[in-house]
PDB file of C-alpha atoms in Angstrom:
ATOM      1  CA  MET V   1    -160.347-140.243  -9.045  1.00 39.00           C
ATOM      2  CA  SER V   2    -161.299-137.294  -7.198  1.00 41.00           C
ATOM      3  CA  SER V   3    -160.596-136.717  -3.259  1.00 40.00           C
ATOM      4  CA  THR V   4    -163.919-135.563  -3.044  1.00 42.00           C
ATOM      5  CA  LEU V   5    -165.542-137.931  -4.526  1.00 44.00           C
ATOM      6  CA  PRO V   6    -165.662-140.829  -1.578  1.00 50.00           C
ATOM      7  CA  ILE V   7    -167.593-138.062   0.178  1.00 51.00           C
ATOM      8  CA  SER V   8    -169.637-137.300  -2.052  1.00 72.00           C
ATOM      9  CA  GLN V   9    -171.018-140.588  -2.650  1.00 75.00           C
ATOM     10  CA  MET V  10    -170.958-140.923   1.072  1.00 77.00           C
ATOM     11  CA  GLN V  11    -173.259-138.414   1.305  1.00 80.00           C
ATOM     12  CA  ALA V  12    -175.131-139.738  -1.711  1.00 77.00           C
ATOM     13  CA  TRP V  13    -175.729-143.115   0.500  1.00 81.00           C
ATOM     14  CA  LEU V  14    -176.577-140.838   3.906  1.00 80.00           C
ATOM     15  CA  GLU V  15    -179.460-139.253   1.484  1.00 80.00           C
ATOM     16  CA  SER V  16    -180.538-142.868   0.371  1.00 80.00           C
ATOM     17  CA  LEU V  17    -180.881-144.357   3.926  1.00 82.00           C
ATOM     18  CA  ARG V  18    -183.362-141.280   4.807  1.00 82.00           C
ATOM     19  CA  LEU V  19    -181.761-142.112   8.422  1.00 82.00           C
ATOM     20  CA  LYS V  20    -184.343-139.377   9.486  1.00 83.00           C
ATOM     21  CA  THR V  21    -187.403-141.578   8.450  1.00 83.00           C
ATOM     22  CA  LEU V  22    -185.944-144.221  11.133  1.00 89.00           C
ATOM     23  CA  PRO V  23    -187.357-142.404  14.668  1.00 88.00           C
ATOM     24  CA  LEU V  24    -191.021-142.734  13.052  1.00 85.00           C
ATOM     25  CA  ALA V  25    -190.030-146.426  12.299  1.00 88.00           C
ATOM     26  CA  LEU V  26    -188.885-147.146  15.544  1.00 93.00           C
ATOM     27  CA  ALA V  27    -192.004-145.284  17.051  1.00 93.00           C
ATOM     28  CA  ALA V  28    -194.078-148.538  16.429  1.00 95.00           C
ATOM     29  CA  VAL V  29    -191.900-150.693  18.066  1.00 97.00           C
ATOM     30  CA  VAL V  30    -191.351-148.546  21.295  1.00 96.00           C
ATOM     31  CA  THR V  31    -195.540-148.019  21.672  1.00 97.00           C
ATOM     32  CA  GLY V  32    -195.670-151.982  21.148  1.00 97.00           C
ATOM     33  CA  SER V  33    -193.053-152.718  23.860  1.00 97.00           C
ATOM     34  CA  SER V  34    -194.934-149.735  26.144  1.00 97.00           C
ATOM     35  CA  LEU V  35    -197.811-151.790  26.033  1.00 97.00           C
ATOM     36  CA  ALA V  36    -195.968-155.185  26.611  1.00 97.00           C
ATOM     37  CA  SER V  37    -194.722-153.480  29.803  1.00 95.00           C
ATOM     38  CA  TRP V  38    -198.200-152.209  30.392  1.00 95.00           C
ATOM     39  CA  THR V  39    -198.968-155.686  30.733  1.00 94.00           C
ATOM     40  CA  GLY V  40    -196.176-157.129  32.871  1.00 94.00           C
ATOM     41  CA  HIS V  41    -194.765-158.600  29.682  1.00 95.00           C
ATOM     42  CA  PHE V  42    -191.687-156.276  28.698  1.00 96.00           C
ATOM     43  CA  LYS V  43    -188.675-158.447  27.585  1.00 96.00           C
ATOM     44  CA  TRP V  44    -185.500-156.272  26.952  1.00 95.00           C
ATOM     45  CA  PRO V  45    -184.039-158.710  24.253  1.00 96.00           C
ATOM     46  CA  VAL V  46    -187.616-159.275  22.125  1.00 97.00           C
ATOM     47  CA  ALA V  47    -187.599-155.520  22.239  1.00 97.00           C
ATOM     48  CA  LEU V  48    -184.243-154.582  21.017  1.00 97.00           C
ATOM     49  CA  LEU V  49    -184.268-156.925  18.144  1.00 97.00           C
ATOM     50  CA  ALA V  50    -187.524-155.658  17.109  1.00 97.00           C
ATOM     51  CA  LEU V  51    -186.253-152.359  17.182  1.00 96.00           C
ATOM     52  CA  LEU V  52    -183.100-153.523  14.950  1.00 96.00           C
ATOM     53  CA  THR V  53    -185.250-154.962  12.709  1.00 96.00           C
ATOM     54  CA  ALA V  54    -188.001-152.182  11.989  1.00 95.00           C
ATOM     55  CA  ALA V  55    -184.400-150.234  11.257  1.00 95.00           C
ATOM     56  CA  ILE V  56    -183.483-152.596   8.921  1.00 95.00           C
ATOM     57  CA  LEU V  57    -186.937-152.641   7.131  1.00 94.00           C
ATOM     58  CA  GLN V  58    -187.382-149.333   6.886  1.00 93.00           C
ATOM     59  CA  ILE V  59    -184.168-148.948   5.276  1.00 93.00           C
ATOM     60  CA  LEU V  60    -184.698-151.293   2.436  1.00 93.00           C
ATOM     61  CA  SER V  61    -188.315-149.314   2.138  1.00 91.00           C
ATOM     62  CA  ASN V  62    -186.062-146.190   1.469  1.00 89.00           C
ATOM     63  CA  LEU V  63    -183.624-147.373  -0.749  1.00 90.00           C
ATOM     64  CA  ALA V  64    -186.004-149.226  -2.696  1.00 89.00           C
ATOM     65  CA  ASN V  65    -188.444-146.511  -3.281  1.00 87.00           C
ATOM     66  CA  ASP V  66    -185.160-144.395  -4.649  1.00 85.00           C
ATOM     67  CA  TYR V  67    -184.213-146.960  -7.095  1.00 82.00           C
ATOM     68  CA  GLY V  68    -188.406-147.689  -8.513  1.00 80.00           C
ATOM     69  CA  ASP V  69    -188.565-144.354  -8.751  1.00 77.00           C
ATOM     70  CA  VAL V  70    -185.568-143.174 -10.664  1.00 76.00           C
ATOM     71  CA  ALA V  71    -185.940-146.471 -12.793  1.00 74.00           C
ATOM     72  CA  LYS V  72    -190.154-145.189 -13.178  1.00 67.00           C
ATOM     73  CA  GLY V  73    -188.887-141.562 -14.193  1.00 62.00           C
ATOM     74  CA  SER V  74    -191.112-140.528 -11.238  1.00 58.00           C
ATOM     75  CA  ASP V  75    -187.736-138.894  -9.613  1.00 56.00           C
ATOM     76  CA  THR V  76    -187.401-135.597 -11.963  1.00 53.00           C
ATOM     77  CA  GLU V  77    -185.720-132.392 -11.687  1.00 58.00           C
ATOM     78  CA  LYS V  78    -189.374-130.804 -10.584  1.00 56.00           C
ATOM     79  CA  ARG V  79    -189.961-132.556  -8.063  1.00 53.00           C
ATOM     80  CA  LEU V  80    -190.121-130.478  -4.764  1.00 56.00           C
ATOM     81  CA  GLY V  81    -188.071-133.000  -2.663  1.00 57.00           C
ATOM     82  CA  PRO V  82    -185.044-133.391  -1.648  1.00 61.00           C
ATOM     83  CA  MET V  83    -182.226-135.452  -4.678  1.00 59.00           C
ATOM     84  CA  ARG V  84    -181.249-138.567  -3.740  1.00 62.00           C
ATOM     85  CA  GLY V  85    -177.882-140.901  -4.575  1.00 67.00           C
ATOM     86  CA  MET V  86    -179.133-142.200  -7.870  1.00 73.00           C
ATOM     87  CA  GLN V  87    -181.427-139.129  -8.827  1.00 73.00           C
ATOM     88  CA  LYS V  88    -177.657-137.163  -8.879  1.00 71.00           C
ATOM     89  CA  GLY V  89    -175.875-139.547 -10.551  1.00 72.00           C
ATOM     90  CA  LEU V  90    -173.472-140.450  -7.314  1.00 75.00           C
ATOM     91  CA  ILE V  91    -174.850-144.216  -7.181  1.00 82.00           C
ATOM     92  CA  THR V  92    -175.391-146.351 -10.172  1.00 85.00           C
ATOM     93  CA  ALA V  93    -178.339-148.957 -10.351  1.00 85.00           C
ATOM     94  CA  LYS V  94    -176.030-151.909 -10.002  1.00 89.00           C
ATOM     95  CA  GLN V  95    -174.702-150.025  -6.570  1.00 89.00           C
ATOM     96  CA  MET V  96    -178.210-149.627  -5.609  1.00 88.00           C
ATOM     97  CA  LYS V  97    -179.550-153.833  -6.268  1.00 91.00           C
ATOM     98  CA  ASN V  98    -176.372-154.688  -4.373  1.00 92.00           C
ATOM     99  CA  ALA V  99    -177.257-152.562  -1.461  1.00 92.00           C
ATOM    100  CA  LEU V 100    -180.664-154.079  -1.312  1.00 94.00           C
ATOM    101  CA  LYS V 101    -179.390-157.463  -1.599  1.00 95.00           C
ATOM    102  CA  ILE V 102    -177.691-157.036   1.254  1.00 96.00           C
ATOM    103  CA  THR V 103    -180.112-155.010   3.314  1.00 95.00           C
ATOM    104  CA  VAL V 104    -182.741-157.873   2.298  1.00 96.00           C
ATOM    105  CA  LEU V 105    -180.032-160.135   3.526  1.00 97.00           C
ATOM    106  CA  LEU V 106    -179.380-158.094   6.796  1.00 97.00           C
ATOM    107  CA  SER V 107    -183.117-158.261   7.384  1.00 96.00           C
ATOM    108  CA  CYS V 108    -183.296-161.557   7.403  1.00 96.00           C
ATOM    109  CA  LEU V 109    -180.864-162.129   9.479  1.00 97.00           C
ATOM    110  CA  SER V 110    -182.202-159.762  12.057  1.00 97.00           C
ATOM    111  CA  GLY V 111    -185.941-161.221  12.072  1.00 96.00           C
ATOM    112  CA  THR V 112    -184.782-164.587  12.034  1.00 96.00           C
ATOM    113  CA  SER V 113    -182.866-164.005  14.987  1.00 97.00           C
ATOM    114  CA  LEU V 114    -186.054-162.382  16.651  1.00 97.00           C
ATOM    115  CA  ILE V 115    -188.146-165.243  15.908  1.00 96.00           C
ATOM    116  CA  ILE V 116    -185.972-167.657  17.348  1.00 96.00           C
ATOM    117  CA  VAL V 117    -185.734-165.695  20.850  1.00 96.00           C
ATOM    118  CA  ALA V 118    -189.281-164.484  20.656  1.00 96.00           C
ATOM    119  CA  CYS V 119    -191.427-167.332  19.949  1.00 94.00           C
ATOM    120  CA  ASN V 120    -191.946-170.766  21.375  1.00 89.00           C
ATOM    121  CA  SER V 121    -194.301-172.362  19.434  1.00 93.00           C
ATOM    122  CA  PRO V 122    -194.185-173.617  15.496  1.00 94.00           C
ATOM    123  CA  SER V 123    -197.410-171.758  14.757  1.00 94.00           C
ATOM    124  CA  ASP V 124    -195.855-168.639  15.579  1.00 95.00           C
ATOM    125  CA  ILE V 125    -192.646-169.321  14.208  1.00 95.00           C
ATOM    126  CA  ILE V 126    -194.059-170.129  10.893  1.00 96.00           C
ATOM    127  CA  GLY V 127    -196.508-166.972  11.546  1.00 96.00           C
ATOM    128  CA  PHE V 128    -193.851-164.571  11.784  1.00 96.00           C
ATOM    129  CA  LEU V 129    -191.744-166.046   9.252  1.00 96.00           C
ATOM    130  CA  VAL V 130    -194.534-165.502   6.944  1.00 96.00           C
ATOM    131  CA  LEU V 131    -195.068-161.797   8.012  1.00 95.00           C
ATOM    132  CA  GLY V 132    -191.286-161.126   7.660  1.00 95.00           C
ATOM    133  CA  LEU V 133    -191.254-162.297   4.232  1.00 95.00           C
ATOM    134  CA  LEU V 134    -194.445-160.173   3.679  1.00 95.00           C
ATOM    135  CA  ALA V 135    -192.663-157.362   5.410  1.00 94.00           C
ATOM    136  CA  ILE V 136    -189.903-157.575   2.937  1.00 94.00           C
ATOM    137  CA  ALA V 137    -191.726-158.054  -0.336  1.00 94.00           C
ATOM    138  CA  ALA V 138    -194.039-154.917   0.877  1.00 93.00           C
ATOM    139  CA  ALA V 139    -190.994-152.819   1.105  1.00 91.00           C
ATOM    140  CA  ILE V 140    -189.201-153.988  -2.069  1.00 92.00           C
ATOM    141  CA  THR V 141    -192.888-153.861  -4.169  1.00 91.00           C
ATOM    142  CA  TYR V 142    -193.909-150.409  -3.162  1.00 88.00           C
ATOM    143  CA  THR V 143    -192.281-149.110  -6.286  1.00 83.00           C
ATOM    144  CA  ILE V 144    -190.239-151.755  -7.890  1.00 86.00           C
ATOM    145  CA  GLY V 145    -191.403-154.026 -10.148  1.00 79.00           C
ATOM    146  CA  THR V 146    -194.412-154.461 -13.369  1.00 79.00           C
ATOM    147  CA  ARG V 147    -197.588-153.375 -10.939  1.00 83.00           C
ATOM    148  CA  PRO V 148    -195.683-151.236  -7.843  1.00 88.00           C
ATOM    149  CA  TYR V 149    -198.330-150.819  -5.805  1.00 90.00           C
ATOM    150  CA  GLY V 150    -197.416-147.168  -3.922  1.00 85.00           C
ATOM    151  CA  TYR V 151    -198.258-146.445  -8.161  1.00 88.00           C
ATOM    152  CA  MET V 152    -201.884-147.570  -7.790  1.00 89.00           C
ATOM    153  CA  GLY V 153    -203.013-145.375  -4.703  1.00 90.00           C
ATOM    154  CA  LEU V 154    -202.276-148.470  -2.253  1.00 92.00           C
ATOM    155  CA  GLY V 155    -199.466-146.764  -0.231  1.00 92.00           C
ATOM    156  CA  ASP V 156    -201.528-145.290   2.435  1.00 95.00           C
ATOM    157  CA  ILE V 157    -203.274-149.179   3.431  1.00 96.00           C
ATOM    158  CA  SER V 158    -199.707-150.389   3.413  1.00 94.00           C
ATOM    159  CA  VAL V 159    -198.362-148.292   5.808  1.00 95.00           C
ATOM    160  CA  LEU V 160    -201.543-148.551   8.357  1.00 96.00           C
ATOM    161  CA  ILE V 161    -200.719-152.184   7.871  1.00 95.00           C
ATOM    162  CA  PHE V 162    -197.036-152.328   8.455  1.00 93.00           C
ATOM    163  CA  PHE V 163    -196.194-149.385  10.743  1.00 93.00           C
ATOM    164  CA  GLY V 164    -199.558-149.284  12.709  1.00 94.00           C
ATOM    165  CA  TRP V 165    -201.224-153.117  13.114  1.00 96.00           C
ATOM    166  CA  LEU V 166    -198.236-155.211  12.205  1.00 95.00           C
ATOM    167  CA  SER V 167    -195.258-153.255  14.471  1.00 95.00           C
ATOM    168  CA  VAL V 168    -197.603-152.681  17.147  1.00 97.00           C
ATOM    169  CA  LEU V 169    -199.129-155.601  17.542  1.00 97.00           C
ATOM    170  CA  GLY V 170    -196.633-157.802  16.180  1.00 96.00           C
ATOM    171  CA  THR V 171    -194.382-156.344  19.367  1.00 97.00           C
ATOM    172  CA  TYR V 172    -196.381-157.098  21.545  1.00 97.00           C
ATOM    173  CA  TYR V 173    -197.501-160.324  20.650  1.00 97.00           C
ATOM    174  CA  LEU V 174    -193.552-161.297  20.503  1.00 97.00           C
ATOM    175  CA  GLN V 175    -193.279-160.423  23.895  1.00 97.00           C
ATOM    176  CA  ALA V 176    -196.181-161.309  25.412  1.00 95.00           C
ATOM    177  CA  ASN V 177    -197.230-164.625  23.419  1.00 93.00           C
ATOM    178  CA  THR V 178    -200.731-163.347  23.300  1.00 93.00           C
ATOM    179  CA  PHE V 179    -202.726-160.981  21.287  1.00 93.00           C
ATOM    180  CA  SER V 180    -205.001-158.510  23.337  1.00 92.00           C
ATOM    181  CA  LEU V 181    -208.037-156.690  22.075  1.00 93.00           C
ATOM    182  CA  SER V 182    -206.998-153.438  23.441  1.00 93.00           C
ATOM    183  CA  THR V 183    -203.919-152.859  21.642  1.00 96.00           C
ATOM    184  CA  VAL V 184    -205.875-152.047  18.686  1.00 97.00           C
ATOM    185  CA  LEU V 185    -206.763-148.937  19.090  1.00 97.00           C
ATOM    186  CA  PRO V 186    -203.429-148.039  20.029  1.00 98.00           C
ATOM    187  CA  ALA V 187    -201.922-149.580  16.756  1.00 97.00           C
ATOM    188  CA  THR V 188    -204.330-147.711  14.443  1.00 98.00           C
ATOM    189  CA  ALA V 189    -203.432-144.431  15.946  1.00 98.00           C
ATOM    190  CA  CYS V 190    -199.646-145.166  15.364  1.00 96.00           C
ATOM    191  CA  GLY V 191    -200.965-146.621  11.736  1.00 97.00           C
ATOM    192  CA  LEU V 192    -202.622-143.256  11.050  1.00 97.00           C
ATOM    193  CA  LEU V 193    -200.282-140.706  12.090  1.00 97.00           C
ATOM    194  CA  SER V 194    -197.415-142.366   9.987  1.00 95.00           C
ATOM    195  CA  VAL V 195    -200.064-142.454   7.062  1.00 97.00           C
ATOM    196  CA  ALA V 196    -200.425-139.135   7.466  1.00 97.00           C
ATOM    197  CA  VAL V 197    -196.479-138.998   7.550  1.00 95.00           C
ATOM    198  CA  LEU V 198    -196.907-140.375   3.447  1.00 94.00           C
ATOM    199  CA  ASN V 199    -199.918-138.193   3.013  1.00 96.00           C
ATOM    200  CA  ILE V 200    -197.484-134.572   3.493  1.00 96.00           C
ATOM    201  CA  ASN V 201    -195.339-136.241   1.560  1.00 92.00           C
ATOM    202  CA  ASN V 202    -197.839-137.181  -1.432  1.00 94.00           C
ATOM    203  CA  LEU V 203    -199.098-133.780  -1.400  1.00 96.00           C
ATOM    204  CA  ARG V 204    -195.650-132.424  -1.813  1.00 92.00           C
ATOM    205  CA  ASP V 205    -194.901-134.395  -4.510  1.00 91.00           C
ATOM    206  CA  ILE V 206    -198.828-134.503  -6.076  1.00 93.00           C
ATOM    207  CA  GLU V 207    -198.078-133.203  -9.552  1.00 90.00           C
ATOM    208  CA  ASN V 208    -194.563-134.272 -10.319  1.00 87.00           C
ATOM    209  CA  ASP V 209    -196.455-137.342  -9.486  1.00 88.00           C
ATOM    210  CA  ARG V 210    -199.411-136.692 -11.489  1.00 90.00           C
ATOM    211  CA  GLN V 211    -197.111-136.113 -14.643  1.00 87.00           C
ATOM    212  CA  ASN V 212    -195.266-138.464 -14.580  1.00 83.00           C
ATOM    213  CA  GLY V 213    -197.784-141.465 -13.333  1.00 85.00           C
ATOM    214  CA  LYS V 214    -197.597-141.952  -9.832  1.00 87.00           C
ATOM    215  CA  ASN V 215    -201.072-142.532  -8.870  1.00 92.00           C
ATOM    216  CA  THR V 216    -200.669-142.157  -5.054  1.00 93.00           C
ATOM    217  CA  LEU V 217    -204.002-141.368  -3.580  1.00 95.00           C
ATOM    218  CA  ALA V 218    -203.393-137.638  -2.906  1.00 95.00           C
ATOM    219  CA  VAL V 219    -203.149-137.855  -6.879  1.00 95.00           C
ATOM    220  CA  ARG V 220    -206.488-139.800  -7.175  1.00 95.00           C
ATOM    221  CA  LEU V 221    -208.276-137.806  -4.180  1.00 95.00           C
ATOM    222  CA  GLY V 222    -206.778-134.323  -5.393  1.00 94.00           C
ATOM    223  CA  GLY V 223    -205.134-131.784  -3.501  1.00 93.00           C
ATOM    224  CA  LYS V 224    -208.550-130.451  -1.410  1.00 95.00           C
ATOM    225  CA  LYS V 225    -209.639-133.914  -1.194  1.00 96.00           C
ATOM    226  CA  ALA V 226    -206.544-135.472   0.394  1.00 97.00           C
ATOM    227  CA  ARG V 227    -206.029-132.107   2.237  1.00 97.00           C
ATOM    228  CA  TYR V 228    -210.009-133.955   4.363  1.00 97.00           C
ATOM    229  CA  TYR V 229    -208.573-136.649   4.166  1.00 98.00           C
ATOM    230  CA  HIS V 230    -205.713-135.423   6.337  1.00 98.00           C
ATOM    231  CA  SER V 231    -208.127-134.529   8.878  1.00 97.00           C
ATOM    232  CA  VAL V 232    -209.492-137.952   9.125  1.00 98.00           C
ATOM    233  CA  LEU V 233    -206.126-139.347  10.022  1.00 98.00           C
ATOM    234  CA  ILE V 234    -205.210-137.277  12.870  1.00 97.00           C
ATOM    235  CA  ILE V 235    -208.870-136.517  14.270  1.00 97.00           C
ATOM    236  CA  GLY V 236    -208.989-140.621  13.763  1.00 98.00           C
ATOM    237  CA  ALA V 237    -205.581-141.118  15.494  1.00 98.00           C
ATOM    238  CA  ILE V 238    -206.401-139.125  18.547  1.00 97.00           C
ATOM    239  CA  ILE V 239    -209.589-140.452  18.969  1.00 98.00           C
ATOM    240  CA  CYS V 240    -208.152-143.859  19.056  1.00 98.00           C
ATOM    241  CA  LEU V 241    -206.053-142.667  21.927  1.00 98.00           C
ATOM    242  CA  VAL V 242    -208.199-141.393  23.802  1.00 97.00           C
ATOM    243  CA  ALA V 243    -210.801-144.126  23.644  1.00 97.00           C
ATOM    244  CA  PHE V 244    -208.426-146.422  24.945  1.00 97.00           C
ATOM    245  CA  THR V 245    -206.772-143.952  27.474  1.00 97.00           C
ATOM    246  CA  LEU V 246    -210.801-143.366  29.222  1.00 96.00           C
ATOM    247  CA  VAL V 247    -211.117-147.661  28.837  1.00 95.00           C
ATOM    248  CA  TYR V 248    -208.181-148.664  30.048  1.00 94.00           C
ATOM    249  CA  LEU V 249    -206.139-146.453  32.185  1.00 92.00           C
ATOM    250  CA  ASN V 250    -206.139-144.441  35.167  1.00 88.00           C
ATOM    251  CA  GLY V 251    -204.160-141.168  36.533  1.00 87.00           C
ATOM    252  CA  TRP V 252    -203.629-137.756  34.711  1.00 90.00           C
ATOM    253  CA  PHE V 253    -199.983-139.439  33.418  1.00 91.00           C
ATOM    254  CA  SER V 254    -202.423-141.490  31.205  1.00 93.00           C
ATOM    255  CA  TRP V 255    -203.170-138.064  29.481  1.00 96.00           C
ATOM    256  CA  LEU V 256    -199.456-137.121  28.349  1.00 96.00           C
ATOM    257  CA  PHE V 257    -199.964-137.447  24.500  1.00 97.00           C
ATOM    258  CA  LEU V 258    -202.283-134.493  24.475  1.00 97.00           C
ATOM    259  CA  LEU V 259    -199.626-131.969  25.008  1.00 97.00           C
ATOM    260  CA  ALA V 260    -198.774-133.073  21.432  1.00 97.00           C
ATOM    261  CA  CYS V 261    -202.525-132.014  20.229  1.00 96.00           C
ATOM    262  CA  PRO V 262    -201.950-128.575  20.069  1.00 96.00           C
ATOM    263  CA  LEU V 263    -198.736-129.069  17.724  1.00 96.00           C
ATOM    264  CA  LEU V 264    -200.907-131.449  15.821  1.00 96.00           C
ATOM    265  CA  LEU V 265    -203.863-129.742  15.224  1.00 95.00           C
ATOM    266  CA  LYS V 266    -201.759-126.350  14.265  1.00 96.00           C
ATOM    267  CA  HIS V 267    -200.067-128.449  11.955  1.00 96.00           C
ATOM    268  CA  LEU V 268    -203.354-130.074  10.794  1.00 96.00           C
ATOM    269  CA  LEU V 269    -205.124-126.201   9.873  1.00 96.00           C
ATOM    270  CA  GLN V 270    -201.829-125.271   7.995  1.00 96.00           C
ATOM    271  CA  VAL V 271    -202.503-127.924   5.372  1.00 96.00           C
ATOM    272  CA  LEU V 272    -206.018-127.045   5.334  1.00 96.00           C
ATOM    273  CA  ASN V 273    -205.146-123.486   4.501  1.00 95.00           C
ATOM    274  CA  ASP V 274    -202.165-123.844   2.324  1.00 94.00           C
ATOM    275  CA  PRO V 275    -203.041-125.285  -1.109  1.00 92.00           C
ATOM    276  CA  THR V 276    -199.921-125.208  -2.415  1.00 93.00           C
ATOM    277  CA  PRO V 277    -197.482-128.518  -2.959  1.00 91.00           C
ATOM    278  CA  GLU V 278    -194.327-125.793  -1.987  1.00 90.00           C
ATOM    279  CA  GLY V 279    -195.873-125.204   1.012  1.00 92.00           C
ATOM    280  CA  MET V 280    -195.969-129.156   2.308  1.00 92.00           C
ATOM    281  CA  ARG V 281    -192.081-129.332   2.180  1.00 90.00           C
ATOM    282  CA  PRO V 282    -192.053-127.795   5.893  1.00 92.00           C
ATOM    283  CA  LYS V 283    -195.176-129.366   6.845  1.00 93.00           C
ATOM    284  CA  LEU V 284    -193.394-133.137   6.328  1.00 91.00           C
ATOM    285  CA  VAL V 285    -190.775-132.672   9.037  1.00 90.00           C
ATOM    286  CA  GLN V 286    -193.344-130.864  11.239  1.00 93.00           C
ATOM    287  CA  MET V 287    -195.642-134.086  10.638  1.00 95.00           C
ATOM    288  CA  VAL V 288    -193.016-136.342  11.030  1.00 92.00           C
ATOM    289  CA  LYS V 289    -192.203-134.612  14.391  1.00 93.00           C
ATOM    290  CA  ALA V 290    -195.688-134.756  15.611  1.00 95.00           C
ATOM    291  CA  ALA V 291    -196.466-138.182  14.976  1.00 95.00           C
ATOM    292  CA  LEU V 292    -193.337-139.128  16.968  1.00 95.00           C
ATOM    293  CA  LEU V 293    -194.052-136.955  20.029  1.00 96.00           C
ATOM    294  CA  THR V 294    -197.328-138.448  20.564  1.00 97.00           C
ATOM    295  CA  ASN V 295    -196.094-141.856  20.467  1.00 96.00           C
ATOM    296  CA  VAL V 296    -193.660-141.296  22.413  1.00 96.00           C
ATOM    297  CA  LEU V 297    -195.488-139.302  25.134  1.00 97.00           C
ATOM    298  CA  PHE V 298    -198.418-142.130  24.906  1.00 97.00           C
ATOM    299  CA  SER V 299    -195.775-144.619  25.955  1.00 96.00           C
ATOM    300  CA  ILE V 300    -194.056-142.514  28.338  1.00 96.00           C
ATOM    301  CA  GLY V 301    -197.946-142.467  30.027  1.00 95.00           C
ATOM    302  CA  LEU V 302    -198.351-146.479  29.385  1.00 93.00           C
ATOM    303  CA  ILE V 303    -195.028-146.898  31.570  1.00 91.00           C
ATOM    304  CA  LEU V 304    -196.291-144.668  34.592  1.00 90.00           C
ATOM    305  CA  ASN V 305    -199.259-146.317  34.229  1.00 80.00           C
TER     306      ASN V 305
END
């Protein structure tokens, strides 16, 4: 065996883990924890376990996506996105299945620990166990199975639910042990920004996905309408945060998230004015950074408030 093979395999696994996607997944937990801090319910152990669980679930989703897309033949050489380990032939299907099993086990352990530490009633324990299992199932069945929902254009609503409402509201509830209607607007904003990241990814791969039967919402809408849809996502997120701040917060520091708006709007104009899939490649990283910055600034404003 060549001495360079382990290094190549390590690089392949790092590519499949897609560690660069973790900050945005963790941003939802940070937002939920900041809301808990704002209402005087912040709990460090719960917040840290929520961060760990969110990170493992995101990695599970990334690995499952690689396995499912390669198995279904949608990850081809024509795809504009970066090649992953399985696509390069450095990770076998058996190895990826084993990695998925290990990651599912880790997510169960982390999620169970979170529930034990955070939940005080049998109903909360049962409820969050069900939600945890649903999150694991959603991460796997996005591209795996006979009818993966990511191939039917349902990925966007799933991201809104799991990266917005469930992540933010769930993190808040686990610390406050109560639901607050005020948290819905920030949770929706967080989810919409995450959906915008997915939409840019799908716009980049729209031609390859269309040719290989991966009917994402971008494929169903077409490039032009998907860009208008992108506008709705970003503007909708900003409106949610503005509405929350007007109703619930005071002080100039509550508006810190507006510092990210020029970056969001610049990104949006570039997306609207570039009709090519190739042009979306740099826009993906740009959208991730803008979404992350918005969430972080909003969270800082909450803590200062």
